């Protein structure tokens, strides 16, 4: 029931956001300098920002950009983690030890710090689309170690399972065996994929708030949090809180879905 | 001999890991775009000759091997290198910042754990409404640190300690209440409760010793969580701590500072890991 509600609510939010962006006459980047920092009106349902851009359209676009980017990054990170975890799980113990050491080196630093360093090491003055790609690519490339450790542990337990031993004794080759392994790892991979999505949305928001996220004028959760240090904006309208509220709602719904899948895995 | 090796091997592993983290940070920053840019190049008071000298100096510093050797030497000298942005030895920048961040971290963890325990204990023994107890924490869990900090500033309520407290409590509540509920519902405890054992005796003798190891692991995770949150919290609230230093160092490509901060953070994570696993490895991270 809970999972059904979360799925429907999230689906409606995404569909609504897509409709708003699609039907918007001016787009998320259009500026109306005559109407900056206005409260809700018939033209701008939730007001405008400091540059006169429609807040409803920008929040809707940020939702879509954040979710699409985080989902793509989660898919890449799960694929990297699956490859790394399987390689460590089924290779020689010495190679496995080196691979585990590499993942430990990534896990030795707090993730946000590592992410911040990596993102700052990439070009910061790029086009908005390029900054979005770089940000989510950073998340994908650095997000795999914890996930890989889980898959490595899963692989180790499967490696000692009876059916696997029998398969090897019967002469099946490693690629053939891996073909049989993947269905067993699917629940674990799906859970890791779903758990990564809210983590990446949060990470993008935190990075953006530190000025290392997606570049303007492309809307993002982090960019919208960064805008909120403008106290003049808040004195005029409470609609400025909308991005925070919607971000919490979206993350709450995704985590509801992810935690249920995690429990099944 | 075997026992000595068993003790020394995880320590050596941790030290190698710290070295790899330091060297990795230096390599990452060295290849970052704009690393060789020097603000003095834009200053008109410097003559063309001086600017070309700066260029040449940049080219001389280009080799990663030289940079690593130079940094290693300054670490051995004890000054930990010269900060590019503050133009002082890194060792001078650290003490006050470590004290500020340590205090903030300590307070956040202490209050976070107090809040978690106060909420998890009744939630784990409550027959009904367990989900209601957890609802505020679920909502907090869905709130990014930066959003929480921004909301605090906007509303004029709370500060960095409150954000860290709420963050730690939101991460730990679910796990602690699950651990405590598991211990509370264990068959031997159900039997003990049916025999009329008091709550304090149950907690002291049966529950706490059984859950101690899991709680220690959770403690390690909360240290890592709070450490990661330190950066946005200190930047948004303008707290002059290690997190803010790390952020300015990242933005200014201040390699010596970044290398030191990376090793420092990795050492704290390793230390926290050793508390939960009783050995100095980074498993718990």
Short mmCIF file of C-alpha atoms in Angstrom, two decimals:
data_model
loop_
_atom_site.label_atom_id
_atom_site.label_comp_id
_atom_site.label_asym_id
_atom_site.label_seq_id
_atom_site.Cartn_x
_atom_site.Cartn_y
_atom_site.Cartn_z
CA UNK A 1 0.00 0.00 0.00
CA UNK A 2 2.76 2.37 1.08
CA UNK A 3 4.89 1.48 -1.93
CA UNK A 4 1.93 1.87 -4.28
CA UNK A 5 1.18 5.30 -2.85
CA UNK A 6 4.84 6.35 -3.20
CA UNK A 7 4.98 5.09 -6.80
CA UNK A 8 1.78 6.88 -7.80
CA UNK A 9 2.77 10.12 -6.03
CA UNK A 10 6.22 10.13 -7.60
CA UNK A 11 4.78 9.32 -11.02
CA UNK A 12 2.29 12.18 -10.71
CA UNK A 13 5.02 14.59 -9.65
CA UNK A 14 7.23 13.63 -12.61
CA UNK A 15 4.33 13.81 -15.05
CA UNK A 16 3.24 17.16 -13.62
CA UNK A 17 6.79 18.55 -13.82
CA UNK A 18 7.16 17.36 -17.42
CA UNK A 19 3.83 18.98 -18.34
CA UNK A 20 4.77 22.28 -16.69
CA UNK A 21 8.11 22.44 -18.50
CA UNK A 22 6.55 21.38 -21.81
CA UNK A 23 3.60 23.77 -21.65
CA UNK A 24 5.60 26.71 -20.34
CA UNK A 25 5.48 29.47 -23.00
CA UNK A 26 8.84 31.01 -22.08
CA UNK A 27 10.96 28.21 -20.61
CA UNK A 28 13.03 27.96 -17.46
CA UNK A 29 15.69 30.45 -18.52
CA UNK A 30 13.46 33.30 -19.72
CA UNK A 31 13.86 36.46 -17.65
CA UNK A 32 11.17 39.02 -16.97
CA UNK A 33 13.10 41.99 -15.55
CA UNK A 34 9.86 43.89 -14.86
CA UNK A 35 8.70 41.18 -12.46
CA UNK A 36 11.63 40.19 -10.27
CA UNK A 37 11.04 38.64 -6.85
CA UNK A 38 7.26 38.79 -7.18
CA UNK A 39 4.89 36.64 -5.15
CA UNK A 40 2.30 34.36 -6.73
CA UNK A 41 0.22 35.79 -9.56
CA UNK A 42 -1.83 34.48 -12.47
CA UNK A 43 1.26 34.66 -14.73
CA UNK A 44 3.66 33.15 -12.20
CA UNK A 45 1.87 30.73 -9.86
CA UNK A 46 4.70 30.54 -7.35
CA UNK A 47 6.34 33.86 -8.12
CA UNK A 48 9.69 34.64 -9.72
CA UNK A 49 13.32 34.64 -8.65
CA UNK A 50 15.80 37.54 -8.49
CA UNK A 51 16.16 37.49 -12.29
CA UNK A 52 12.42 37.36 -12.95
CA UNK A 53 12.40 33.68 -13.96
CA UNK A 54 9.25 31.66 -13.29
CA UNK A 55 9.77 29.62 -10.12
CA UNK A 56 7.22 26.90 -10.98
CA UNK A 57 8.93 26.10 -14.27
CA UNK A 58 12.40 26.18 -12.71
CA UNK A 59 11.44 23.89 -9.82
CA UNK A 60 9.76 21.48 -12.24
CA UNK A 61 12.84 21.46 -14.48
CA UNK A 62 15.13 20.97 -11.45
CA UNK A 63 13.06 17.96 -10.44
CA UNK A 64 13.40 16.41 -13.88
CA UNK A 65 17.12 17.22 -14.23
CA UNK A 66 17.88 15.92 -10.72
CA UNK A 67 15.94 12.69 -11.11
CA UNK A 68 17.14 11.94 -14.63
CA UNK A 69 20.77 12.65 -13.75
CA UNK A 70 20.67 10.71 -10.49
CA UNK A 71 18.98 7.73 -12.19
CA UNK A 72 21.57 7.65 -14.99
CA UNK A 73 24.43 8.02 -12.48
CA UNK A 74 22.95 5.25 -10.31
CA UNK A 75 22.76 2.93 -13.33
CA UNK A 76 26.42 3.62 -14.21
CA UNK A 77 27.61 3.25 -10.62
CA UNK A 78 25.71 -0.04 -10.21
CA UNK A 79 27.28 -1.36 -13.42
CA UNK A 80 30.79 -0.35 -12.26
CA UNK A 81 30.16 -1.84 -8.81
CA UNK A 82 28.83 -5.06 -10.32
CA UNK A 83 31.93 -5.44 -12.51
CA UNK A 84 34.29 -4.60 -9.69
CA UNK A 85 32.50 -6.75 -7.10
CA UNK A 86 32.30 -9.77 -9.42
CA UNK A 87 35.93 -9.38 -10.45
CA UNK A 88 37.05 -9.24 -6.82
CA UNK A 89 34.76 -12.09 -5.85
CA UNK A 90 35.89 -14.50 -8.56
CA UNK A 91 39.56 -13.62 -9.05
CA UNK A 92 42.71 -14.83 -7.31
CA UNK A 93 42.80 -13.82 -3.59
CA UNK A 94 45.83 -11.56 -4.21
CA UNK A 95 43.98 -9.66 -6.96
CA UNK A 96 40.87 -9.53 -4.77
CA UNK A 97 42.98 -8.03 -1.94
CA UNK A 98 44.29 -5.30 -4.28
CA UNK A 99 40.77 -4.54 -5.51
CA UNK A 100 39.43 -4.37 -1.95
CA UNK A 101 42.32 -2.05 -1.04
CA UNK A 102 41.36 0.25 -3.92
CA UNK A 103 37.77 0.42 -2.73
CA UNK A 104 39.04 1.04 0.83
CA UNK A 105 41.13 3.96 -0.43
CA UNK A 106 37.94 5.53 -1.86
CA UNK A 107 36.02 4.81 1.34
CA UNK A 108 38.77 6.29 3.53
CA UNK A 109 37.53 9.80 2.85
CA UNK A 110 34.08 11.22 3.61
CA UNK A 111 32.19 10.94 0.35
CA UNK A 112 31.16 14.58 0.04
CA UNK A 113 34.76 15.72 0.50
CA UNK A 114 35.99 13.30 -2.16
CA UNK A 115 33.21 14.40 -4.47
CA UNK A 116 33.99 18.05 -3.86
CA UNK A 117 37.68 17.51 -4.66
CA UNK A 118 36.93 15.52 -7.81
CA UNK A 119 34.31 17.97 -9.07
CA UNK A 120 36.58 20.96 -8.44
CA UNK A 121 39.34 19.18 -10.38
CA UNK A 122 37.17 19.23 -13.48
CA UNK A 123 36.45 22.33 -15.54
CA UNK A 124 34.10 24.67 -13.68
CA UNK A 125 33.58 27.13 -16.53
CA UNK A 126 31.74 24.88 -18.96
CA UNK A 127 28.29 25.09 -20.53
CA UNK A 128 25.34 24.28 -18.21
CA UNK A 129 24.72 20.94 -19.95
CA UNK A 130 28.41 20.03 -19.65
CA UNK A 131 28.48 20.91 -15.94
CA UNK A 132 25.40 18.74 -15.41
CA UNK A 133 27.07 15.82 -17.21
CA UNK A 134 30.34 16.32 -15.29
CA UNK A 135 28.54 16.53 -11.94
CA UNK A 136 26.52 13.36 -12.43
CA UNK A 137 29.50 11.57 -13.99
CA UNK A 138 31.52 12.43 -10.88
CA UNK A 139 28.75 10.94 -8.72
CA UNK A 140 28.66 7.80 -10.85
CA UNK A 141 32.43 7.32 -10.92
CA UNK A 142 32.91 7.89 -7.19
CA UNK A 143 29.74 6.25 -5.91
CA UNK A 144 30.63 2.62 -6.59
CA UNK A 145 32.95 1.50 -3.73
CA UNK A 146 30.34 0.88 -1.00
CA UNK A 147 28.06 -0.79 -3.54
CA UNK A 148 30.98 -2.89 -4.86
CA UNK A 149 31.77 -4.12 -1.36
CA UNK A 150 28.17 -5.33 -0.98
CA UNK A 151 28.34 -7.13 -4.34
CA UNK A 152 31.76 -8.57 -3.48
CA UNK A 153 30.33 -10.04 -0.27
CA UNK A 154 27.33 -11.37 -2.23
CA UNK A 155 29.66 -12.94 -4.81
CA UNK A 156 31.77 -14.58 -2.12
CA UNK A 157 28.73 -16.26 -0.59
CA UNK A 158 27.54 -17.40 -4.03
CA UNK A 159 31.00 -18.71 -4.88
CA UNK A 160 30.79 -21.18 -2.01
CA UNK A 161 27.20 -22.19 -2.73
CA UNK A 162 26.47 -25.81 -3.64
CA UNK A 163 25.03 -25.15 -7.10
CA UNK A 164 28.08 -23.08 -8.04
CA UNK A 165 30.49 -25.80 -6.88
CA UNK A 166 28.51 -28.39 -8.79
CA UNK A 167 28.57 -26.20 -11.90
CA UNK A 168 32.34 -25.90 -11.69
CA UNK A 169 32.72 -29.61 -11.05
CA UNK A 170 30.57 -30.27 -14.13
CA UNK A 171 33.00 -28.26 -16.26
CA UNK A 172 31.13 -24.97 -16.74
CA UNK A 173 33.42 -22.08 -17.64
CA UNK A 174 33.54 -18.82 -15.68
CA UNK A 175 31.56 -16.76 -18.27
CA UNK A 176 28.86 -19.44 -18.28
CA UNK A 177 28.79 -19.46 -14.50
CA UNK A 178 28.54 -15.67 -14.36
CA UNK A 179 25.51 -15.95 -16.63
CA UNK A 180 23.91 -18.08 -13.94
CA UNK A 181 25.13 -15.78 -11.17
CA UNK A 182 23.52 -12.59 -12.39
CA UNK A 183 19.91 -13.63 -11.68
CA UNK A 184 20.99 -14.40 -8.10
CA UNK A 185 22.58 -10.97 -7.75
CA UNK A 186 19.68 -9.12 -9.39
CA UNK A 187 17.81 -8.28 -6.12
CA UNK A 188 21.04 -6.96 -4.60
CA UNK A 189 21.86 -4.91 -7.72
CA UNK A 190 18.33 -3.51 -7.92
CA UNK A 191 18.43 -2.52 -4.25
CA UNK A 192 21.83 -0.84 -4.69
CA UNK A 193 20.56 0.98 -7.78
CA UNK A 194 17.47 2.29 -5.98
CA UNK A 195 19.40 3.25 -2.86
CA UNK A 196 21.91 5.20 -4.99
CA UNK A 197 19.24 7.45 -6.56
CA UNK A 198 18.29 9.44 -3.41
CA UNK A 199 21.95 9.48 -2.33
CA UNK A 200 22.92 11.10 -5.64
CA UNK A 201 20.04 13.59 -5.53
CA UNK A 202 21.19 14.65 -2.04
CA UNK A 203 24.83 14.79 -3.14
CA UNK A 204 23.98 16.99 -6.14
CA UNK A 205 22.02 19.34 -3.86
CA UNK A 206 24.91 19.55 -1.38
CA UNK A 207 27.48 20.08 -4.15
CA UNK A 208 25.31 22.77 -5.75
CA UNK A 209 24.94 24.55 -2.42
CA UNK A 210 28.75 24.67 -2.23
CA UNK A 211 28.90 26.24 -5.69
CA UNK A 212 30.23 23.12 -7.40
CA UNK A 213 27.04 21.84 -8.99
CA UNK A 214 25.21 22.40 -12.24
CA UNK A 215 25.83 25.76 -13.92
CA UNK A 216 23.22 28.44 -14.49
CA UNK A 217 20.77 28.88 -16.14
CA UNK A 218 20.02 25.12 -16.01
CA UNK A 219 17.93 24.65 -12.86
CA UNK A 220 19.05 22.19 -10.21
CA UNK A 221 18.24 21.51 -6.56
CA UNK A 222 21.70 22.67 -5.50
CA UNK A 223 21.49 25.87 -7.54
CA UNK A 224 18.11 26.65 -6.01
CA UNK A 225 19.49 26.16 -2.49
CA UNK A 226 22.32 28.51 -3.39
CA UNK A 227 19.77 31.16 -4.43
CA UNK A 228 18.24 31.08 -0.96
CA UNK A 229 21.04 33.09 0.61
CA UNK A 230 19.27 36.11 -0.87
CA UNK A 231 17.39 37.44 2.17
CA UNK A 232 15.53 40.03 0.05
CA UNK A 233 13.87 37.14 -1.73
CA UNK A 234 12.51 35.65 1.49
CA UNK A 235 11.25 38.95 2.82
CA UNK A 236 9.00 39.19 -0.23
CA UNK A 237 7.60 35.69 -0.61
CA UNK A 238 7.42 32.39 1.22
CA UNK A 239 7.28 30.60 -2.13
CA UNK A 240 11.08 30.73 -1.99
CA UNK A 241 10.85 27.72 0.33
CA UNK A 242 9.17 25.67 -2.43
CA UNK A 243 12.39 24.02 -3.73
CA UNK A 244 13.32 22.77 -0.22
CA UNK A 245 9.81 21.43 0.44
CA UNK A 246 9.54 19.71 -2.92
CA UNK A 247 13.06 18.27 -2.63
CA UNK A 248 12.19 16.74 0.75
CA UNK A 249 8.92 15.31 -0.62
CA UNK A 250 10.66 13.78 -3.66
CA UNK A 251 13.45 12.27 -1.56
CA UNK A 252 10.93 10.95 0.95
CA UNK A 253 9.03 9.18 -1.84
CA UNK A 254 12.18 7.74 -3.45
CA UNK A 255 13.50 6.54 -0.10
CA UNK A 256 10.16 4.88 0.64
CA UNK A 257 10.51 2.94 -2.61
CA UNK A 258 14.22 2.23 -2.11
CA UNK A 259 13.93 1.06 1.50
CA UNK A 260 11.16 -1.39 0.59
CA UNK A 261 13.28 -2.88 -2.21
CA UNK A 262 16.30 -2.90 0.09
CA UNK A 263 14.33 -4.90 2.66
CA UNK A 264 13.34 -7.43 -0.05
CA UNK A 265 17.00 -7.80 -1.14
CA UNK B 1 56.08 -13.41 15.79
CA UNK B 2 52.75 -14.33 14.26
CA UNK B 3 50.95 -12.31 16.92
CA UNK B 4 53.19 -9.30 16.25
CA UNK B 5 52.50 -9.58 12.53
CA UNK B 6 48.79 -9.80 13.22
CA UNK B 7 48.97 -6.56 15.21
CA UNK B 8 51.30 -4.74 12.83
CA UNK B 9 49.72 -5.71 9.53
CA UNK B 10 46.45 -3.69 9.92
CA UNK B 11 48.46 -0.72 11.23
CA UNK B 12 50.78 -0.89 8.22
CA UNK B 13 47.77 -1.24 5.93
CA UNK B 14 46.17 1.86 7.43
CA UNK B 15 49.42 3.84 7.07
CA UNK B 16 49.77 2.79 3.42
CA UNK B 17 46.15 3.76 2.87
CA UNK B 18 46.80 7.21 4.37
CA UNK B 19 49.82 7.62 2.10
CA UNK B 20 47.76 6.60 -0.93
CA UNK B 21 45.05 9.10 0.08
CA UNK B 22 47.63 11.91 0.43
CA UNK B 23 49.38 11.08 -2.86
CA UNK B 24 46.04 10.61 -4.64
CA UNK B 25 44.87 14.04 -3.47
CA UNK B 26 48.08 15.66 -4.71
CA UNK B 27 47.78 13.93 -8.09
CA UNK B 28 44.10 14.94 -8.41
CA UNK B 29 44.80 18.61 -7.68
CA UNK B 30 47.98 18.66 -9.80
CA UNK B 31 46.02 17.68 -12.92
CA UNK B 32 43.09 20.02 -12.17
CA UNK B 33 42.60 22.80 -14.75
CA UNK B 34 43.89 26.13 -13.54
CA UNK B 35 46.30 24.59 -11.04
CA UNK B 36 49.24 26.59 -12.41
CA UNK B 37 47.38 29.90 -12.60
CA UNK B 38 48.77 32.47 -10.23
CA UNK B 39 46.80 35.58 -9.26
CA UNK B 40 50.06 37.58 -9.42
CA UNK B 41 50.05 37.02 -13.21
CA UNK B 42 47.00 39.31 -13.44
CA UNK B 43 48.56 42.01 -11.26
CA UNK B 44 49.83 44.94 -13.35
CA UNK B 45 52.34 45.99 -10.70
CA UNK B 46 54.47 43.00 -11.65
CA UNK B 47 56.75 43.58 -14.62
CA UNK B 48 56.66 41.27 -17.65
CA UNK B 49 59.96 39.76 -16.52
CA UNK B 50 58.50 38.89 -13.11
CA UNK B 51 55.47 37.32 -14.74
CA UNK B 52 57.58 35.23 -17.07
CA UNK B 53 59.59 34.15 -14.01
CA UNK B 54 56.30 33.03 -12.42
CA UNK B 55 55.56 31.04 -15.58
CA UNK B 56 58.97 29.39 -15.44
CA UNK B 57 58.50 28.59 -11.77
CA UNK B 58 55.16 26.98 -12.66
CA UNK B 59 56.82 24.85 -15.33
CA UNK B 60 59.53 23.77 -12.88
CA UNK B 61 56.83 22.69 -10.40
CA UNK B 62 55.01 20.69 -13.06
CA UNK B 63 56.51 17.26 -12.34
CA UNK B 64 54.31 15.17 -10.05
CA UNK B 65 57.39 13.41 -8.71
CA UNK B 66 58.96 16.74 -7.69
CA UNK B 67 55.73 17.87 -6.08
CA UNK B 68 55.46 14.64 -4.08
CA UNK B 69 59.13 14.87 -3.01
CA UNK B 70 58.75 18.52 -2.05
CA UNK B 71 55.61 17.78 -0.04
CA UNK B 72 57.22 14.77 1.62
CA UNK B 73 60.17 16.93 2.63
CA UNK B 74 57.94 19.61 4.15
CA UNK B 75 56.03 16.91 6.03
CA UNK B 76 59.33 15.65 7.44
CA UNK B 77 60.29 19.22 8.38
CA UNK B 78 57.04 19.48 10.29
CA UNK B 79 55.59 22.56 8.56
CA UNK B 80 53.36 20.45 6.25
CA UNK B 81 54.04 22.72 3.27
CA UNK B 82 53.18 26.31 2.41
CA UNK B 83 49.53 27.19 1.83
CA UNK B 84 49.02 28.72 -1.63
CA UNK B 85 46.09 30.88 -0.58
CA UNK B 86 47.18 32.04 2.89
CA UNK B 87 50.96 32.02 2.21
CA UNK B 88 51.74 30.56 5.63
CA UNK B 89 52.87 27.05 6.68
CA UNK B 90 49.88 24.69 6.77
CA UNK B 91 50.77 23.67 10.31
CA UNK B 92 49.84 27.18 11.47
CA UNK B 93 46.39 26.95 9.95
CA UNK B 94 45.37 23.75 11.62
CA UNK B 95 45.28 23.95 15.46
CA UNK B 96 42.49 26.52 15.88
CA UNK B 97 40.47 24.98 13.05
CA UNK B 98 40.82 21.45 14.40
CA UNK B 99 39.67 22.71 17.81
CA UNK B 100 36.63 24.48 16.28
CA UNK B 101 35.63 21.50 14.14
CA UNK B 102 36.34 19.00 16.91
CA UNK B 103 34.10 20.90 19.31
CA UNK B 104 31.35 21.18 16.72
CA UNK B 105 31.66 17.52 15.79
CA UNK B 106 31.73 16.42 19.43
CA UNK B 107 28.64 18.45 20.33
CA UNK B 108 26.75 17.31 17.25
CA UNK B 109 27.54 13.66 17.94
CA UNK B 110 26.75 13.94 21.65
CA UNK B 111 23.39 15.66 21.19
CA UNK B 112 22.60 13.51 18.16
CA UNK B 113 23.14 10.32 20.10
CA UNK B 114 21.20 11.63 23.12
CA UNK B 115 18.27 12.46 20.85
CA UNK B 116 18.53 9.09 19.10
CA UNK B 117 18.57 7.15 22.38
CA UNK B 118 15.73 9.20 23.88
CA UNK B 119 13.55 8.51 20.83
CA UNK B 120 14.69 4.98 19.98
CA UNK B 121 14.15 3.50 23.45
CA UNK B 122 10.42 4.24 23.66
CA UNK B 123 9.97 3.51 19.93
CA UNK B 124 11.53 0.07 20.30
CA UNK B 125 9.36 -0.99 23.24
CA UNK B 126 6.13 0.63 21.99
CA UNK B 127 3.65 -1.94 20.76
CA UNK B 128 1.94 0.46 18.43
CA UNK B 129 2.87 3.66 16.67
CA UNK B 130 6.50 2.74 16.01
CA UNK B 131 6.25 4.25 12.55
CA UNK B 132 4.87 7.50 13.96
CA UNK B 133 7.92 7.83 16.23
CA UNK B 134 10.13 7.41 13.21
CA UNK B 135 8.26 9.80 10.88
CA UNK B 136 10.16 12.99 11.86
CA UNK B 137 13.46 11.15 11.37
CA UNK B 138 12.35 9.78 8.01
CA UNK B 139 11.56 13.34 6.89
CA UNK B 140 14.90 14.58 8.22
CA UNK B 141 16.64 11.72 6.43
CA UNK B 142 15.13 13.03 3.19
CA UNK B 143 16.55 16.50 3.79
CA UNK B 144 20.03 17.26 2.41
CA UNK B 145 22.45 18.80 4.91
CA UNK B 146 22.73 21.97 2.86
CA UNK B 147 18.92 22.31 2.76
CA UNK B 148 18.71 21.78 6.53
CA UNK B 149 21.41 24.39 7.15
CA UNK B 150 19.81 26.85 4.72
CA UNK B 151 16.39 26.36 6.35
CA UNK B 152 17.96 27.05 9.77
CA UNK B 153 19.49 30.31 8.55
CA UNK B 154 16.32 31.40 6.78
CA UNK B 155 14.12 30.75 9.78
CA UNK B 156 16.67 32.30 12.15
CA UNK B 157 16.48 29.24 14.38
CA UNK B 158 19.26 26.85 15.30
CA UNK B 159 22.85 26.67 14.17
CA UNK B 160 25.52 24.21 13.07
CA UNK B 161 25.19 22.06 16.19
CA UNK B 162 21.45 21.64 15.63
CA UNK B 163 21.99 20.61 12.00
CA UNK B 164 24.63 18.02 12.95
CA UNK B 165 22.45 16.78 15.82
CA UNK B 166 19.43 16.29 13.58
CA UNK B 167 21.55 14.71 10.86
CA UNK B 168 23.18 12.18 13.20
CA UNK B 169 19.85 11.41 14.88
CA UNK B 170 18.05 10.93 11.56
CA UNK B 171 20.74 8.51 10.29
CA UNK B 172 20.98 6.52 13.52
CA UNK B 173 17.38 6.38 14.76
CA UNK B 174 16.16 3.68 12.39
CA UNK B 175 19.16 1.40 13.00
CA UNK B 176 19.22 1.88 16.78
CA UNK B 177 15.50 1.32 17.22
CA UNK B 178 15.77 -1.81 15.02
CA UNK B 179 18.72 -3.12 17.08
CA UNK B 180 16.91 -2.40 20.36
CA UNK B 181 13.63 -3.88 19.13
CA UNK B 182 15.48 -7.05 18.08
CA UNK B 183 17.06 -7.29 21.51
CA UNK B 184 13.77 -6.50 23.30
CA UNK B 185 11.87 -9.17 21.41
CA UNK B 186 14.54 -11.87 21.87
CA UNK B 187 12.94 -15.06 23.29
CA UNK B 188 15.05 -15.09 26.46
CA UNK B 189 14.10 -11.48 27.18
CA UNK B 190 10.43 -12.14 26.58
CA UNK B 191 10.77 -14.95 29.12
CA UNK B 192 12.64 -12.66 31.54
CA UNK B 193 9.99 -9.98 31.19
CA UNK B 194 7.27 -12.57 31.82
CA UNK B 195 9.16 -13.55 34.99
CA UNK B 196 8.95 -9.94 36.15
CA UNK B 197 12.53 -8.70 35.62
CA UNK B 198 12.75 -4.91 35.98
CA UNK B 199 13.48 -2.65 33.02
CA UNK B 200 16.80 -1.38 34.40
CA UNK B 201 18.04 -4.95 35.06
CA UNK B 202 16.96 -6.00 31.57
CA UNK B 203 18.77 -3.07 29.99
CA UNK B 204 21.93 -3.30 32.09
CA UNK B 205 22.44 -7.07 32.15
CA UNK B 206 20.80 -8.41 29.00
CA UNK B 207 20.21 -5.76 26.36
CA UNK B 208 23.19 -3.38 26.47
CA UNK B 209 25.98 -6.04 26.53
CA UNK B 210 24.30 -7.81 23.60
CA UNK B 211 23.92 -4.75 21.43
CA UNK B 212 27.23 -3.07 22.36
CA UNK B 213 29.13 -4.23 19.27
CA UNK B 214 26.38 -3.13 16.87
CA UNK B 215 26.03 0.20 18.65
CA UNK B 216 29.78 0.78 18.36
CA UNK B 217 29.60 0.13 14.61
CA UNK B 218 26.72 2.58 14.40
CA UNK B 219 28.85 5.07 16.33
CA UNK B 220 31.57 4.77 13.69
CA UNK B 221 29.07 5.39 10.93
CA UNK B 222 27.75 8.47 12.70
CA UNK B 223 31.30 9.87 12.99
CA UNK B 224 31.76 9.43 9.22
CA UNK B 225 28.31 10.96 8.56
CA UNK B 226 29.02 13.97 10.77
CA UNK B 227 32.49 14.39 9.25
CA UNK B 228 31.05 14.54 5.73
CA UNK B 229 28.37 16.99 6.84
CA UNK B 230 30.96 19.23 8.45
CA UNK B 231 31.90 20.78 5.08
CA UNK B 232 28.49 22.15 3.98
CA UNK B 233 27.59 23.04 7.58
CA UNK B 234 30.76 25.05 8.17
CA UNK B 235 30.58 26.71 4.76
CA UNK B 236 26.91 27.70 5.06
CA UNK B 237 27.16 28.87 8.70
CA UNK B 238 30.58 30.44 8.09
CA UNK B 239 32.32 28.47 10.87
CA UNK B 240 36.13 28.75 10.61
CA UNK B 241 36.85 25.03 10.93
CA UNK B 242 38.53 22.25 8.97
CA UNK B 243 35.47 21.83 6.70
CA UNK B 244 35.58 25.46 5.62
CA UNK B 245 39.36 25.23 5.17
CA UNK B 246 38.85 22.16 2.95
CA UNK B 247 36.28 24.01 0.86
CA UNK B 248 38.43 27.11 0.33
CA UNK B 249 41.42 24.86 -0.44
CA UNK B 250 39.40 23.00 -3.08
CA UNK B 251 38.19 26.21 -4.66
CA UNK B 252 41.70 27.73 -4.70
CA UNK B 253 43.60 24.56 -5.72
CA UNK B 254 45.59 24.83 -2.47
CA UNK B 255 47.34 21.48 -2.78
CA UNK B 256 49.39 21.42 0.44
CA UNK B 257 46.30 22.22 2.53
CA UNK B 258 44.19 19.68 0.66
CA UNK B 259 46.76 16.91 1.13
CA UNK B 260 46.89 17.56 4.88
CA UNK B 261 43.10 17.80 5.23
CA UNK B 262 42.64 14.56 3.24
CA UNK B 263 45.09 12.65 5.42
CA UNK B 264 43.54 14.17 8.55
CA UNK B 265 40.00 13.16 7.54
CA UNK B 266 41.16 9.68 6.49
CA UNK B 267 42.94 9.30 9.84
CA UNK B 268 39.76 10.25 11.72
CA UNK B 269 37.75 7.74 9.66
CA UNK B 270 40.42 5.07 10.35
CA UNK B 271 40.36 5.86 14.05
CA UNK B 272 36.58 5.71 14.13
CA UNK B 273 36.74 2.39 12.29
CA UNK B 274 39.21 0.99 14.78
CA UNK B 275 36.82 1.80 17.65
CA UNK B 276 34.08 -0.35 16.17
CA UNK B 277 36.22 -3.20 14.87
CA UNK B 278 38.91 -3.19 17.58
CA UNK B 279 41.54 -3.00 14.85
CA UNK B 280 42.83 -0.03 12.91
CA UNK B 281 41.29 -0.76 9.55
CA UNK B 282 38.79 1.14 7.47
CA UNK B 283 36.23 -1.61 7.23
CA UNK B 284 33.61 0.39 9.06
CA UNK B 285 33.76 3.27 6.58
#
